[in-house]
PDB file of N, CA and C in Angstrom:
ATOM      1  N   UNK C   1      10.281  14.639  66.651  1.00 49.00           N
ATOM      2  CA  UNK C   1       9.794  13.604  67.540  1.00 49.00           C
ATOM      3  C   UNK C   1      10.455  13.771  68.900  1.00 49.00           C
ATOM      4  N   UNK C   2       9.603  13.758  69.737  1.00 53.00           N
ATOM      5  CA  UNK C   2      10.246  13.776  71.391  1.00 53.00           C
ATOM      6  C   UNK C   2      10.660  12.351  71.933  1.00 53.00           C
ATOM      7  N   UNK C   3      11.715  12.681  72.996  1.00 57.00           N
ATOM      8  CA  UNK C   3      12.408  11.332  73.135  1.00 57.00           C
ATOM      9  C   UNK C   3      11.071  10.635  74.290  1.00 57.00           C
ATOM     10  N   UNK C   4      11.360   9.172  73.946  1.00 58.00           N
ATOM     11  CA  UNK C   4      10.644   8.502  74.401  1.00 58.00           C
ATOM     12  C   UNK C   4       9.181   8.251  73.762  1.00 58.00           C
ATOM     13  N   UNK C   5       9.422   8.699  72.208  1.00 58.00           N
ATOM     14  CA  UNK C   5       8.158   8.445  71.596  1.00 58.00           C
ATOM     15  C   UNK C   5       8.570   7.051  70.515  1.00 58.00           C
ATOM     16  N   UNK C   6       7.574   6.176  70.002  1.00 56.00           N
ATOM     17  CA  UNK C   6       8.315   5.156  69.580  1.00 56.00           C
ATOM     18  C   UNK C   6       7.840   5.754  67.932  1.00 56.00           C
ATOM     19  N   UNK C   7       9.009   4.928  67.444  1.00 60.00           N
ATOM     20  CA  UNK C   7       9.223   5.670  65.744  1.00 60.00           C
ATOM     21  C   UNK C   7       9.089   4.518  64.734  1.00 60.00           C
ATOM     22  N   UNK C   8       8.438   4.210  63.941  1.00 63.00           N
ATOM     23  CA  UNK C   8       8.697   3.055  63.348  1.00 63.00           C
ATOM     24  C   UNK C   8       9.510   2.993  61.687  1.00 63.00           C
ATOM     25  N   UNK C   9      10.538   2.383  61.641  1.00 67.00           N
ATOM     26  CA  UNK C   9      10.986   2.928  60.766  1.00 67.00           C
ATOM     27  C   UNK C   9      11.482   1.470  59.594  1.00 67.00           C
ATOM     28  N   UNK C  10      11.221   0.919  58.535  1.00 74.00           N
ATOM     29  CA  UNK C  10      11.606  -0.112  57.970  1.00 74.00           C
ATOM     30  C   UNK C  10      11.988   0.321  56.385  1.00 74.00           C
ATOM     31  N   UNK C  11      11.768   1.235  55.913  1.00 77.00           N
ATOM     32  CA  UNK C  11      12.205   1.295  54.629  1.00 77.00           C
ATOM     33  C   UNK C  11      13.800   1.886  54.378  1.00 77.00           C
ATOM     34  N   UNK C  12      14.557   1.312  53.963  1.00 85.00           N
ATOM     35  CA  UNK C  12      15.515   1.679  53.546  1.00 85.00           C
ATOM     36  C   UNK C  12      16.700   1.160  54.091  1.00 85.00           C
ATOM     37  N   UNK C  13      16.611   0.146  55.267  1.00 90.00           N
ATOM     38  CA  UNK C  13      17.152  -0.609  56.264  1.00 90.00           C
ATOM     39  C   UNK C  13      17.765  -1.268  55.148  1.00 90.00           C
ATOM     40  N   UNK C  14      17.287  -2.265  54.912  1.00 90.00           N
ATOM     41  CA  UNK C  14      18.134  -3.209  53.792  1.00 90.00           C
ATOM     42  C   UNK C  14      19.231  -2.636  52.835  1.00 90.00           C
ATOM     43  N   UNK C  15      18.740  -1.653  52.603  1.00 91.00           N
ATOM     44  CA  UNK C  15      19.646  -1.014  50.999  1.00 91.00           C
ATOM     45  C   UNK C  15      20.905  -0.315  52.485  1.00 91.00           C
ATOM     46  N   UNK C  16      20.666   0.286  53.287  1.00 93.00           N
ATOM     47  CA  UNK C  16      21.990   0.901  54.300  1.00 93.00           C
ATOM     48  C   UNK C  16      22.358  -0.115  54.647  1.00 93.00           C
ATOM     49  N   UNK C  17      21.835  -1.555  55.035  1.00 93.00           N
ATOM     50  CA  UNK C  17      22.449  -2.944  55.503  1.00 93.00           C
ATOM     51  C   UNK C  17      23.771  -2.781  54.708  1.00 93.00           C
ATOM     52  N   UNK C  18      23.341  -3.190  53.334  1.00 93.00           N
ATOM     53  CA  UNK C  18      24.209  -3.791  52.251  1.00 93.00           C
ATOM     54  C   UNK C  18      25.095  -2.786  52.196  1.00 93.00           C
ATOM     55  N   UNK C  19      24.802  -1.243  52.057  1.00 94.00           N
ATOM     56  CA  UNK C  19      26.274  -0.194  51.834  1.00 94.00           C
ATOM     57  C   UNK C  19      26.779  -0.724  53.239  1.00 94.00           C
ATOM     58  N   UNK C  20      26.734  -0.948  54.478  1.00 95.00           N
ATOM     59  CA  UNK C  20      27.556  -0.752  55.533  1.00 95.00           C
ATOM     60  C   UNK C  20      28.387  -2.755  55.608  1.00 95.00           C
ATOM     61  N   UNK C  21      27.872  -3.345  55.240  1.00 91.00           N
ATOM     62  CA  UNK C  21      28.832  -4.544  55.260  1.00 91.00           C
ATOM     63  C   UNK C  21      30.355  -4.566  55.206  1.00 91.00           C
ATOM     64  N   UNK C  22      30.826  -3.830  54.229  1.00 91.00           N
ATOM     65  CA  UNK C  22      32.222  -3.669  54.306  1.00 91.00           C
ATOM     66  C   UNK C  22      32.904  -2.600  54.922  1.00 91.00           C
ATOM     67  N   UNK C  23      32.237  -2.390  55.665  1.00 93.00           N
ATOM     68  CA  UNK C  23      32.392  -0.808  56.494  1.00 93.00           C
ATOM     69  C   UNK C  23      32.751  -0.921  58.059  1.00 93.00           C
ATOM     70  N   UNK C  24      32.077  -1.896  58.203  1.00 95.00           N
ATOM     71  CA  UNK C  24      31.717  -2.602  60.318  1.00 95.00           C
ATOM     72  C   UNK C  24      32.451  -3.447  60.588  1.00 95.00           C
ATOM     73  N   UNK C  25      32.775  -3.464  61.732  1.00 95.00           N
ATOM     74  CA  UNK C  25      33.971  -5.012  62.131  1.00 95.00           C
ATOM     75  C   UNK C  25      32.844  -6.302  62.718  1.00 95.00           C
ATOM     76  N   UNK C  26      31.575  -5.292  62.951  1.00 93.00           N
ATOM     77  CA  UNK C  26      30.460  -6.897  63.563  1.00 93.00           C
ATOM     78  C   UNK C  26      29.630  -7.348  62.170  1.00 93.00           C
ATOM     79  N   UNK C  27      28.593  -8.742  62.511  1.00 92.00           N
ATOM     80  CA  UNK C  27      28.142  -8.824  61.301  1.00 92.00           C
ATOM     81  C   UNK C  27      26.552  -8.181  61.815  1.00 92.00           C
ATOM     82  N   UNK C  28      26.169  -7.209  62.307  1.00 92.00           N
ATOM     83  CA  UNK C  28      25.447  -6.642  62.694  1.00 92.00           C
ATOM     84  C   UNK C  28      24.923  -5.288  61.771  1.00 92.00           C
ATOM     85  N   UNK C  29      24.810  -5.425  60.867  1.00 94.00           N
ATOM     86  CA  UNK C  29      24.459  -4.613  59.734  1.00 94.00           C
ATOM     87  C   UNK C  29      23.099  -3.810  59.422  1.00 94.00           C
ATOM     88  N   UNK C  30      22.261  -4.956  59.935  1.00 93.00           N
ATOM     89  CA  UNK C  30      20.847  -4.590  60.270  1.00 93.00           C
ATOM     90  C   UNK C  30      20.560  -3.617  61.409  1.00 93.00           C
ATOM     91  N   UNK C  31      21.422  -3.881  62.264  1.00 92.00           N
ATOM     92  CA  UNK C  31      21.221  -2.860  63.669  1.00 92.00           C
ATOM     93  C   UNK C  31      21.564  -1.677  63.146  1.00 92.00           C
ATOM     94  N   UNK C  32      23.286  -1.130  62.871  1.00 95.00           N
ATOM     95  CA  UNK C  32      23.653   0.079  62.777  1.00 95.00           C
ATOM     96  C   UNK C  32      22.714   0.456  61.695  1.00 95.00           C
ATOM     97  N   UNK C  33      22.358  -0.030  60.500  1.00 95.00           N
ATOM     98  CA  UNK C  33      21.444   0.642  59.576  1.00 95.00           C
ATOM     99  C   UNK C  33      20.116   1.128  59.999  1.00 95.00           C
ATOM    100  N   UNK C  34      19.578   0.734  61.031  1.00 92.00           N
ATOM    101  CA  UNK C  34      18.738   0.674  61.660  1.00 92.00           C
ATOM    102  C   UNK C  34      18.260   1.861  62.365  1.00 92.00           C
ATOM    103  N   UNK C  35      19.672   1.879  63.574  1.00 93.00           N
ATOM    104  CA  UNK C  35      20.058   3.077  64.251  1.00 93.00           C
ATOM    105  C   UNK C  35      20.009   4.199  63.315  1.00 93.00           C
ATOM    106  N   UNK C  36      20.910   4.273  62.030  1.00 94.00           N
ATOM    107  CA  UNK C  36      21.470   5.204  61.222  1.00 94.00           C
ATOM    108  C   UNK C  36      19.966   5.877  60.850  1.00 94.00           C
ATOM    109  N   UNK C  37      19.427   5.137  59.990  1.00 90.00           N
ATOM    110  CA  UNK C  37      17.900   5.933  59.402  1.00 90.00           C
ATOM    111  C   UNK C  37      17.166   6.372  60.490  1.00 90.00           C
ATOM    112  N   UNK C  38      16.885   5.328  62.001  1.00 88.00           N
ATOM    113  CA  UNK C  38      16.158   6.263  62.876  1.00 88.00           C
ATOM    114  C   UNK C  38      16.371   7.199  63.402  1.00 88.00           C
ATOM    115  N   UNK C  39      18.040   7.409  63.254  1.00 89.00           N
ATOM    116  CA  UNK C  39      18.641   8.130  64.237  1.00 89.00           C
ATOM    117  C   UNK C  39      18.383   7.905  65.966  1.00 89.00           C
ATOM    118  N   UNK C  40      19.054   6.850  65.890  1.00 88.00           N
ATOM    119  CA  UNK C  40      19.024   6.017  67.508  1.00 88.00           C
ATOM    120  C   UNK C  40      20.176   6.330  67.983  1.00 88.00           C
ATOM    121  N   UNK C  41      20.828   6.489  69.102  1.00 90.00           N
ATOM    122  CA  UNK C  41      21.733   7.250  69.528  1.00 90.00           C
ATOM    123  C   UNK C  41      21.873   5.936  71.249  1.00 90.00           C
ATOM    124  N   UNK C  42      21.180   5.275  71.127  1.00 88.00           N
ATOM    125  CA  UNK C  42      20.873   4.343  72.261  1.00 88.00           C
ATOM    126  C   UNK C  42      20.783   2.770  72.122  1.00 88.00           C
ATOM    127  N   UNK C  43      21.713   2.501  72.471  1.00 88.00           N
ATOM    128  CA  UNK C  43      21.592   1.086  72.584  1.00 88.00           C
ATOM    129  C   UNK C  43      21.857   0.231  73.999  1.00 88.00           C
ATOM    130  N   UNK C  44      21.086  -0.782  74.008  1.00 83.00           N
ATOM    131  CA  UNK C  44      21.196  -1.382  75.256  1.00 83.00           C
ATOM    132  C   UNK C  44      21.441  -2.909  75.157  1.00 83.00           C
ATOM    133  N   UNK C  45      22.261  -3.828  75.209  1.00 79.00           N
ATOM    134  CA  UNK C  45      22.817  -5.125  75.078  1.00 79.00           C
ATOM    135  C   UNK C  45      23.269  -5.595  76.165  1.00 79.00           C
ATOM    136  N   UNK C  46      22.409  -6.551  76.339  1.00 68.00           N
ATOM    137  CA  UNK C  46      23.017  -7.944  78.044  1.00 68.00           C
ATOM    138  C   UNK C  46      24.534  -8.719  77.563  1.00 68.00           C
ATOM    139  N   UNK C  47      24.741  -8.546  76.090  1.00 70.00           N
ATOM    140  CA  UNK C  47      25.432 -10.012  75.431  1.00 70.00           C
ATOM    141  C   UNK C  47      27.304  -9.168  75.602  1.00 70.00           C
ATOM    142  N   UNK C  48      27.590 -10.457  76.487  1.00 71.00           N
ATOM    143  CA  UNK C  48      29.375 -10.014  76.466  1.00 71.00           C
ATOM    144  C   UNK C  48      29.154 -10.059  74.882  1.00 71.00           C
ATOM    145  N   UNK C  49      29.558 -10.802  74.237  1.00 73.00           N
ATOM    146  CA  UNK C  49      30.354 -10.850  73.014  1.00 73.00           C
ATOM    147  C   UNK C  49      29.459 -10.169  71.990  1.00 73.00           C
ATOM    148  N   UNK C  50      29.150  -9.252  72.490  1.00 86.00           N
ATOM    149  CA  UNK C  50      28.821  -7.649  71.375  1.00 86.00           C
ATOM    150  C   UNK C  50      30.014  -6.622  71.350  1.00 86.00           C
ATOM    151  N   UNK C  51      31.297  -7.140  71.320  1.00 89.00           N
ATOM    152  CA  UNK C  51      32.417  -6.401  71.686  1.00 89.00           C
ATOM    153  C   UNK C  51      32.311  -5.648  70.028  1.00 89.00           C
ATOM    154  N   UNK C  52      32.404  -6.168  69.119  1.00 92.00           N
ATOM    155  CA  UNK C  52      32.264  -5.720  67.829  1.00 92.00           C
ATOM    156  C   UNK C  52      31.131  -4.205  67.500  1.00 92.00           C
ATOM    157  N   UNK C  53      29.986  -4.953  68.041  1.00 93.00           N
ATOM    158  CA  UNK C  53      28.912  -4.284  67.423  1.00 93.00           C
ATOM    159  C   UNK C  53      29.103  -2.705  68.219  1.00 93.00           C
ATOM    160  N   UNK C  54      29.221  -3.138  69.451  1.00 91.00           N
ATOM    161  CA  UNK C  54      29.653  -1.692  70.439  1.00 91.00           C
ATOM    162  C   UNK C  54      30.423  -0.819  69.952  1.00 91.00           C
ATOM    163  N   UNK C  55      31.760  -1.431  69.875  1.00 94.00           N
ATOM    164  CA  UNK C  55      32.475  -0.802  68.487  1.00 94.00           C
ATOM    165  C   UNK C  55      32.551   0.172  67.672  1.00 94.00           C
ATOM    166  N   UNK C  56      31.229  -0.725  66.947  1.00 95.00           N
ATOM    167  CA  UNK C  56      30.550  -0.319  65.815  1.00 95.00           C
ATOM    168  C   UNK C  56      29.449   1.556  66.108  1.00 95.00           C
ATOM    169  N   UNK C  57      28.711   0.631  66.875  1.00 94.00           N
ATOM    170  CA  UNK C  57      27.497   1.820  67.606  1.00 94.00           C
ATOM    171  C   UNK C  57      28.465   3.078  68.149  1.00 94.00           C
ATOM    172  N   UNK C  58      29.961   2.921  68.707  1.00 95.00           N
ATOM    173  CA  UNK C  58      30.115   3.987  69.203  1.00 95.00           C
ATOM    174  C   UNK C  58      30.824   4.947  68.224  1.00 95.00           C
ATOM    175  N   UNK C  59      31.497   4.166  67.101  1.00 95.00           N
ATOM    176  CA  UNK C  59      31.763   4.942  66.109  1.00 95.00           C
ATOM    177  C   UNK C  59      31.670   5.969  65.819  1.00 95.00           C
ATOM    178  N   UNK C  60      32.306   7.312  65.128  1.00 95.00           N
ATOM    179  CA  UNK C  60      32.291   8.823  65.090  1.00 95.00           C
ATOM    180  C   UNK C  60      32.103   8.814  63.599  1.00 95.00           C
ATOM    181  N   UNK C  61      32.318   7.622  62.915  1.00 94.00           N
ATOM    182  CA  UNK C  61      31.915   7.728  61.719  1.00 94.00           C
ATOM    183  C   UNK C  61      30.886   7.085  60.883  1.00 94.00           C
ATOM    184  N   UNK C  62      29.968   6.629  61.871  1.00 95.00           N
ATOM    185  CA  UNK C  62      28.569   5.669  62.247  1.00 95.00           C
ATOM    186  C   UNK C  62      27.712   6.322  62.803  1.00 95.00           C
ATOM    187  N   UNK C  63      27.216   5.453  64.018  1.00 94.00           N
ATOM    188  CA  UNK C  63      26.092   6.428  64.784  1.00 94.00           C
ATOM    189  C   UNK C  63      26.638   7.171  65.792  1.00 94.00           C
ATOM    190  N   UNK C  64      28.113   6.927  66.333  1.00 94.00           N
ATOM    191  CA  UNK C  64      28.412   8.108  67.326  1.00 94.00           C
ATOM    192  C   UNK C  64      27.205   7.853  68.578  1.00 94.00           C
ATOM    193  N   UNK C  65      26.778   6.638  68.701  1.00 93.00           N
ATOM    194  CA  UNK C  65      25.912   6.206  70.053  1.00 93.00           C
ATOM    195  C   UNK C  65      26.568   6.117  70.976  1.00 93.00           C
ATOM    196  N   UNK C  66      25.726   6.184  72.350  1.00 89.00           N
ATOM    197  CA  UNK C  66      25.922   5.536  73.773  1.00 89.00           C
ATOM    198  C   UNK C  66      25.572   4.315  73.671  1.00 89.00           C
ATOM    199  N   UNK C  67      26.396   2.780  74.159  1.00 87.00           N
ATOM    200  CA  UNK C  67      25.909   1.885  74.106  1.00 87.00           C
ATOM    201  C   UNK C  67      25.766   1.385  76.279  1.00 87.00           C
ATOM    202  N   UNK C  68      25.072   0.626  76.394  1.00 82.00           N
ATOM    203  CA  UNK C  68      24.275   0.480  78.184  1.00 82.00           C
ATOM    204  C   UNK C  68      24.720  -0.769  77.999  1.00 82.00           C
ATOM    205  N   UNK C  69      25.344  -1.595  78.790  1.00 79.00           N
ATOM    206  CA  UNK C  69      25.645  -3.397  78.483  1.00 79.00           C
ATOM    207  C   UNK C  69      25.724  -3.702  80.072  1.00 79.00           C
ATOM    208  N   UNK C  70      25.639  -2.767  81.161  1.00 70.00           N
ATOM    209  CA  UNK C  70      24.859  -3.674  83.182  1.00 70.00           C
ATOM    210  C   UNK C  70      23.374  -3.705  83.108  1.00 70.00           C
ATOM    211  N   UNK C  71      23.212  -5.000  83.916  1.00 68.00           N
ATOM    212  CA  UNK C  71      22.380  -5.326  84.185  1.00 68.00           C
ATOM    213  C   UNK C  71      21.053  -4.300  85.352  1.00 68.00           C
ATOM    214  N   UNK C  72      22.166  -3.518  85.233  1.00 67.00           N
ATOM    215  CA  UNK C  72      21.814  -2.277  86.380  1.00 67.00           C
ATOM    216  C   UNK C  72      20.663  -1.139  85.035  1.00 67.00           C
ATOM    217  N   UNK C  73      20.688  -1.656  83.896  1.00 68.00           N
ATOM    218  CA  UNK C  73      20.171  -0.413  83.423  1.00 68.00           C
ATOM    219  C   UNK C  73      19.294  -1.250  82.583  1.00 68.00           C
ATOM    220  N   UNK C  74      18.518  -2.246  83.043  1.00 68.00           N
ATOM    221  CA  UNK C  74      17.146  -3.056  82.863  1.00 68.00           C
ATOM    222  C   UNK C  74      16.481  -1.999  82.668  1.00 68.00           C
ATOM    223  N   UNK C  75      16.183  -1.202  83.531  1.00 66.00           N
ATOM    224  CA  UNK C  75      14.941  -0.259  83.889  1.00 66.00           C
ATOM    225  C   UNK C  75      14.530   0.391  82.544  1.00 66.00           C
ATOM    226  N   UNK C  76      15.594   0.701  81.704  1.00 65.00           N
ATOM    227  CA  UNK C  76      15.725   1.578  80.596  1.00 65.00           C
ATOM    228  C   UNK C  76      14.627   1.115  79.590  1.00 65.00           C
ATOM    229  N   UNK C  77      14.228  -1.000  79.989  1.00 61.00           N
ATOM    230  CA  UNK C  77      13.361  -1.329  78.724  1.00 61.00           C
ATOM    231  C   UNK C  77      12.752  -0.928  79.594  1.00 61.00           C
ATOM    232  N   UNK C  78      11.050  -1.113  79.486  1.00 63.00           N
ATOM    233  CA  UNK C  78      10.052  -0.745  79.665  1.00 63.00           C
ATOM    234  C   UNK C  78       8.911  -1.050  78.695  1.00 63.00           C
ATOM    235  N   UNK C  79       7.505  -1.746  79.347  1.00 59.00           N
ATOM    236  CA  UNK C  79       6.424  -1.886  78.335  1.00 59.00           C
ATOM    237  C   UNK C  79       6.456  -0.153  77.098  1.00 59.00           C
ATOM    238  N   UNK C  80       6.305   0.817  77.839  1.00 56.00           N
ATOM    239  CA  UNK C  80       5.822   1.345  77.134  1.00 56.00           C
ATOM    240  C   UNK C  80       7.245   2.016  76.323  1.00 56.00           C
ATOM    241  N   UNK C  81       8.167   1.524  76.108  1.00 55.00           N
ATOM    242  CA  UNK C  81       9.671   1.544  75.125  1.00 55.00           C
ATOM    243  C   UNK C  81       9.472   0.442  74.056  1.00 55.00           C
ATOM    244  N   UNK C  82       9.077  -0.269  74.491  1.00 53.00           N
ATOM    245  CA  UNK C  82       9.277  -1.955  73.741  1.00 53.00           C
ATOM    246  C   UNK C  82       7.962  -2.799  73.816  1.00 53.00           C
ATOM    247  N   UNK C  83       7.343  -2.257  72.636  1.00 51.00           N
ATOM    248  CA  UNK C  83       5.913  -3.141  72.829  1.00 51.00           C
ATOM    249  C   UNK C  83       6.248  -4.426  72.548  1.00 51.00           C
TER     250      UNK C  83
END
């Protein structure tokens, strides 16, 4: 898949939720599992107190993501990113 194509991905989310609960310092379980099966490498959050989940996303033993948290990098959503 080429970047910037949208991927839809829901099976198996739940069952990686539940292995990663005791694993993460946020209660954000749904996201990194999320990331993990799509292989998302990108995250973008307005919210100060995602100090955890960031954390989490940048992890080397997780998703090893880039996480974006200025307001300067709006541009990044986009209709055709985020239907």
């Amino acid at each position: 898949m080429r970047a910037g194509q949208l991927k839809l991905v829901s099976e198996g989310v739940q069952e990686k939720a539940n292995e990663l609960k005791d694993r993460i310092r946020s209660d954000d379980e749904h996201i990194i599992a999320l990331a993990l099966i799509a292989d998302v490498k990108v995250l973008l959050s307005r919210r100060e107190g995602d100090r955890d989940l960031i954390i989490d996303f940048k992890n080397r033993d997780l998703v090893q993501g880039k996480v974006y948290t200025r307001k300067a990098h709006e541009h990044m959503l986009t209709k055709d990113t985020c239907p």
